[in-house]
Coordinates of C-alpha atoms and ligand atoms in Angstrom, one line a residue:
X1 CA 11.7 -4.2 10.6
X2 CA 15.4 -4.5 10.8
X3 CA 16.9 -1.1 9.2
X4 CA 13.7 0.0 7.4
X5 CA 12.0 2.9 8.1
X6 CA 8.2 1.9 8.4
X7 CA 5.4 3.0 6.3
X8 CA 2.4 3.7 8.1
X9 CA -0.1 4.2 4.5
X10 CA -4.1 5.3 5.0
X11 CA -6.0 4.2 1.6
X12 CA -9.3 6.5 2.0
X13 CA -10.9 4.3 -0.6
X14 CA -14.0 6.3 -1.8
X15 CA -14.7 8.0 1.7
X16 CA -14.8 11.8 2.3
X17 CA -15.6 14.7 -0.3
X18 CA -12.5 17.1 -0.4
X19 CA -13.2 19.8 2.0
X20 CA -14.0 16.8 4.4
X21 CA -10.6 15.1 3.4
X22 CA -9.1 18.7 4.0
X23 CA -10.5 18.8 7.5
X24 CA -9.0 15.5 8.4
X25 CA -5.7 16.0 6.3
X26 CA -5.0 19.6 8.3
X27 CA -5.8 17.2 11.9
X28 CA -3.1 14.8 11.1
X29 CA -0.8 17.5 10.2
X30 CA -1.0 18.9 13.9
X31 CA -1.3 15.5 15.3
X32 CA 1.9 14.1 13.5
X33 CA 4.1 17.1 13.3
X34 CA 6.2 15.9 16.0
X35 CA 7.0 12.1 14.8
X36 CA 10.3 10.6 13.5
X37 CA 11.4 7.6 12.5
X38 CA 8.3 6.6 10.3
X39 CA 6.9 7.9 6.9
X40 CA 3.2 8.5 6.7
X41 CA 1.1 8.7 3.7
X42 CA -2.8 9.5 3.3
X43 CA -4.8 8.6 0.0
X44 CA -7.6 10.3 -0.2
X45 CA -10.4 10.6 -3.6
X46 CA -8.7 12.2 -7.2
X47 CA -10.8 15.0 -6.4
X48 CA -9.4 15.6 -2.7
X49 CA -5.8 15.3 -4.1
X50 CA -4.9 19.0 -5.0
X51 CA -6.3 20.6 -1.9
X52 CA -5.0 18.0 0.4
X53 CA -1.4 18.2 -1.0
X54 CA -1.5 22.0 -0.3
X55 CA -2.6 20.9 3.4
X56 CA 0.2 18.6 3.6
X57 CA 2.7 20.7 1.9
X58 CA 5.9 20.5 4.0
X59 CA 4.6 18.3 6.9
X60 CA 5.5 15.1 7.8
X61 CA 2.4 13.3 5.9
X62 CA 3.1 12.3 2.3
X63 CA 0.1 12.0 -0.4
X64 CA -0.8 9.5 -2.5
X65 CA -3.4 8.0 -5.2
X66 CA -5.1 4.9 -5.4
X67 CA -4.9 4.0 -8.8
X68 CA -3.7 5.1 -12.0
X69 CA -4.0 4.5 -16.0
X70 CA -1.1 3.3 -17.8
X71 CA -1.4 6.1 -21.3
X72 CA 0.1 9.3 -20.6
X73 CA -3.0 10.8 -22.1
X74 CA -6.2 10.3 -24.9
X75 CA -9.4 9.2 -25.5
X76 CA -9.5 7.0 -21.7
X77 CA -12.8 8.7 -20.1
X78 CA -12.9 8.3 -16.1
X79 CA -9.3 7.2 -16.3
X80 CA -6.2 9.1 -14.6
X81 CA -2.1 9.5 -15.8
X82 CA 0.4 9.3 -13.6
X83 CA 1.8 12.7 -14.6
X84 CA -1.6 14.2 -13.6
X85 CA -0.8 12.6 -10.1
X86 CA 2.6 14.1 -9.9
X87 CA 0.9 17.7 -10.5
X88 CA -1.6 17.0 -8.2
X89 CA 1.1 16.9 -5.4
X90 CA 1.1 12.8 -4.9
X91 CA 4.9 10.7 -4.1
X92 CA 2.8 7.4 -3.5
X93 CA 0.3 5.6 -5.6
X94 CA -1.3 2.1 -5.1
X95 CA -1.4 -0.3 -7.6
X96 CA -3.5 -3.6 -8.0
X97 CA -5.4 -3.3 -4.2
X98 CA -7.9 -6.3 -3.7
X99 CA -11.0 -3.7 -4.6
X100 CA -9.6 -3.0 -8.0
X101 CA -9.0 -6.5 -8.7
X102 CA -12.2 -7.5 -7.8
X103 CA -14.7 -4.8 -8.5
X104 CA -13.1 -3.5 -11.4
X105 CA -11.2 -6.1 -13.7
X106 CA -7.9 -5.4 -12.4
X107 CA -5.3 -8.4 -13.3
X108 CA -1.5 -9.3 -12.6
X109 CA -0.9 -8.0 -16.3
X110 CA -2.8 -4.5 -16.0
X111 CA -0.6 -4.4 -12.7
X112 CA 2.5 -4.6 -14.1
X113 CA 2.1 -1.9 -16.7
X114 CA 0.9 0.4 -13.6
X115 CA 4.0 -0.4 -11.6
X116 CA 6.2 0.2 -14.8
X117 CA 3.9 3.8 -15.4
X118 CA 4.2 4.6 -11.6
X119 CA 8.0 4.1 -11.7
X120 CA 8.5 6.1 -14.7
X121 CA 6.6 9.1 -13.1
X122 CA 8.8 8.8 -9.9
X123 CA 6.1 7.9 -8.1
X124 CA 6.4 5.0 -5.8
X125 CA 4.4 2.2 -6.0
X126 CA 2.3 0.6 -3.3
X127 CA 2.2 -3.2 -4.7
X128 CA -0.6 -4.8 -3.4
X129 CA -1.1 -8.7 -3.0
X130 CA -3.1 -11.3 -0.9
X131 CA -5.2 -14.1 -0.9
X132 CA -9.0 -14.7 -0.7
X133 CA -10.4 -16.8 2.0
X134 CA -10.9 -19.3 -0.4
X135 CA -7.7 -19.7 -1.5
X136 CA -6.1 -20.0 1.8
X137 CA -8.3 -22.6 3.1
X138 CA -7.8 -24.4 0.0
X139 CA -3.9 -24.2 1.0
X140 CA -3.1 -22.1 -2.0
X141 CA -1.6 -18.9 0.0
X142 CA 1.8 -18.9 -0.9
X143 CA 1.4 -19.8 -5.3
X144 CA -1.2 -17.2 -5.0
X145 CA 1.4 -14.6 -4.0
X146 CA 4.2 -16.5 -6.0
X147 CA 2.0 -16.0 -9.3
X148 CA 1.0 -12.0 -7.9
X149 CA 4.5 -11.4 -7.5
X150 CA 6.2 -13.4 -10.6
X151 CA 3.4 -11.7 -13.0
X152 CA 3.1 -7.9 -11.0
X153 CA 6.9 -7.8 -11.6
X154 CA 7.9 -9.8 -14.4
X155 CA 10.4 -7.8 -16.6
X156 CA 11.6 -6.2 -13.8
X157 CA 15.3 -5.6 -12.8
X158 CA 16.7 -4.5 -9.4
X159 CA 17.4 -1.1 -10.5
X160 CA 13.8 -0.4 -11.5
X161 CA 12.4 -1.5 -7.6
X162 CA 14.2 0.4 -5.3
X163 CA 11.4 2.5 -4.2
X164 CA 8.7 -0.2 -4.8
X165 CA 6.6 -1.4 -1.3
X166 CA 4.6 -4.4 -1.3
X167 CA 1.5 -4.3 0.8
X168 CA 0.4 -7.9 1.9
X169 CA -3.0 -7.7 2.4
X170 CA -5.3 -10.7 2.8
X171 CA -8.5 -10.1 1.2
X172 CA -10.2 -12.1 4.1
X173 CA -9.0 -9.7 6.8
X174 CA -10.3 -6.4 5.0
X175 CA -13.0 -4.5 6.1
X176 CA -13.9 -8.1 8.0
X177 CA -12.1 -7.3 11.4
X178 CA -10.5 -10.0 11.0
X179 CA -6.8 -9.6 11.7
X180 CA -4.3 -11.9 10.1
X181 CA -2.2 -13.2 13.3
X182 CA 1.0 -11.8 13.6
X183 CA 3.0 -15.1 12.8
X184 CA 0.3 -15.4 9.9
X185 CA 1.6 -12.3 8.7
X186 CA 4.9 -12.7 9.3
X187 CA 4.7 -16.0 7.3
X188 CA 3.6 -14.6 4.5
X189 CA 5.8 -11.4 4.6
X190 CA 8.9 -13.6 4.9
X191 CA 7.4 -15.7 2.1
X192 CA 6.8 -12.7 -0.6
X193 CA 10.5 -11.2 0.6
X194 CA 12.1 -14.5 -0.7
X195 CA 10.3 -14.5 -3.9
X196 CA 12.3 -10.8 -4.5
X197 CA 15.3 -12.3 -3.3
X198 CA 15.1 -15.5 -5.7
X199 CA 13.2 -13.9 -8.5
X200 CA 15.1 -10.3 -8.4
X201 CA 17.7 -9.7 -6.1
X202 CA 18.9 -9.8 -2.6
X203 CA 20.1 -6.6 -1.8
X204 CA 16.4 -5.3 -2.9
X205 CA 15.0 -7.9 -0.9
X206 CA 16.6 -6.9 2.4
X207 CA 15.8 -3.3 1.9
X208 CA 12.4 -3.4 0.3
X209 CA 9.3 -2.7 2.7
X210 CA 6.7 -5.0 3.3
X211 CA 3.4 -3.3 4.7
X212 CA 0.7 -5.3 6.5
X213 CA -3.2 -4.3 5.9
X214 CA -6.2 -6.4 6.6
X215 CA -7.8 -4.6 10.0
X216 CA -5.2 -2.3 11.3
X217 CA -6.4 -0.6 14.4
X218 CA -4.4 1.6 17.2
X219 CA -4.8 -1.6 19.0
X220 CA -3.6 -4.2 17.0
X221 CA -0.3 -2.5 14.9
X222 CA 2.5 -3.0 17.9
X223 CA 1.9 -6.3 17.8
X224 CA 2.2 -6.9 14.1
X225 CA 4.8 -4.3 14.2
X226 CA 7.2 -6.6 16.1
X227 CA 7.7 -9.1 13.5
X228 CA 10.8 -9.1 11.6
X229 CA 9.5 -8.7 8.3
X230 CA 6.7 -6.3 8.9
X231 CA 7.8 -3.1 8.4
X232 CA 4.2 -0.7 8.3
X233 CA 0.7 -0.8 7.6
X234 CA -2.0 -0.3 4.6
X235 CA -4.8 1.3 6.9
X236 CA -8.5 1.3 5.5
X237 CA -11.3 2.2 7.8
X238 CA -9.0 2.9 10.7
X239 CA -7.5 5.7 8.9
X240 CA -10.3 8.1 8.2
X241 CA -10.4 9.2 11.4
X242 CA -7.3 11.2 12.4
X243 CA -7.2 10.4 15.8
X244 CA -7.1 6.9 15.1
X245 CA -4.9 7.2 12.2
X246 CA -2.2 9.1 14.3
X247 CA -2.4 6.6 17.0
X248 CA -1.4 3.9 14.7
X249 CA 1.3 6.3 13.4
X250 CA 2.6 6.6 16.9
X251 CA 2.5 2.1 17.4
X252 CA 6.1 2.6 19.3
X253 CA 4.2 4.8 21.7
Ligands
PGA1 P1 -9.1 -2.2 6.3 O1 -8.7 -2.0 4.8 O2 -8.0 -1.6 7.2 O3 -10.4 -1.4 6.4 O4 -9.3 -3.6 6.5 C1 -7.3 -2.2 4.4 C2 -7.2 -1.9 2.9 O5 -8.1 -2.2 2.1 O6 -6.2 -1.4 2.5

């Protein structure tokens, strides 16, 4: 982690209707009122978003979206601005996760002009990359991420990024239970965190966080956590459940 303070994120994909989202969001509040040391943030539905960010007002859990439409506003039915996220009480959004790209035509290109929207909001962006099974057993990991990374970014400077986390998450080890090894992990982390450094800039690279998420239980996130270039966790299933959530908050123990 060296010097960054983790991110422990919970995407909520389309689980839980807002008063159920409420119930869970009011839970972690009690359950992580007494952690330091680590941001949290939950992502709940569009429609959970304005009653959760009144549960989480002035706690220690932060609130974000999972997606978002470039336009400021107009004739975009079903899609969502980022200054209607602001007002809805979210810091975080994600951009490009593995279920957008893949379900719903998302590309590098429609990517980058979230990031550049999210950014301009003052929202900060949770970048997400990874390679399919497929990819990786054909030995294509790393220009998979190099191409995700050149195109999500291009344009970019240094000064636009500082608030920016990447979320390495290989599409293999969602929902599968499959875990990426640490050193897997690590590998890749380490990989994408040189591709900021040659593409971008070094200072960025050192201080920008890299989040793991692929199967992230309470039982597997001090492990990862102990690699150097890990520093937090996208959480799907293991987050809608506040217990679990909080006990992969609390990986130090
Ligand atoms: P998972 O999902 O933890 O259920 O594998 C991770 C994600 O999709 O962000």
């Amino acid at each position: 982690m060296s010097g960054r303070t983790p991110l422990i994120a919970g995407n909520w994909k389309m689980y839980k209707t807002g008063p159920e989202a409420v119930d869970t969001a009011q839970r972690l509040v009690e359950l992580l009122a007494d952690t330091a040391d680590v941001d949290i943030m939950i992502a709940p539905v569009f429609t959970a978003l304005d009653p959760v960010s009144q549960v989480v007002a002035d706690s220690r859990v932060g609130l974000g979206a999972q997606n978002l439409y470039w336009e400021k506003e107009g004739a975009y039915t079903g899609e969502i601005s980022a200054d209607m996220l602001v007002a809805a009480g979210c810091q975080y959004v994600i951009i490009g996760h593995s279920e957008r790209r893949q379900y719903f035509g998302e590309t590098d290109e429609t990517v980058n002009k979230k990031i550049r929207t999210a950014i301009d909001a003052g929202l900060i962006p949770v970048f997400c990359v990874g390679e399919t099974e497929a990819e990786r057993e054909a030995g294509q990991t790393f220009s998979v991420l190099d191409k995700q990374v050149q195109i999500g970014l291009g344009g970019y400077f240094a000064k636009d990024l500082g608030t920016l986390v990447i979320a390495y998450e290989p599409v293999w080890a969602i929902g599968t239970g499959k875990t990426a090894t640490r050193e897997q992990a690590q590998e890749a982390h380490q990989y994408i965190r040189s591709l900021i450094e040659q593409n971008i800039d070094k200072t960025l690279a050192q201080s920008m966080r890299i989040l793991y998420g692929g199967s992230v239980k309470p039982d597997n996130v001090a492990d990862l956590m102990q690699m150097p270039d890990i520093d937090g966790a996208l959480v799907g299933g293991a987050s809608l459940d506040a217990e679990s959530f909080s006990k992969i908050v609390k990986f130090k123990g």
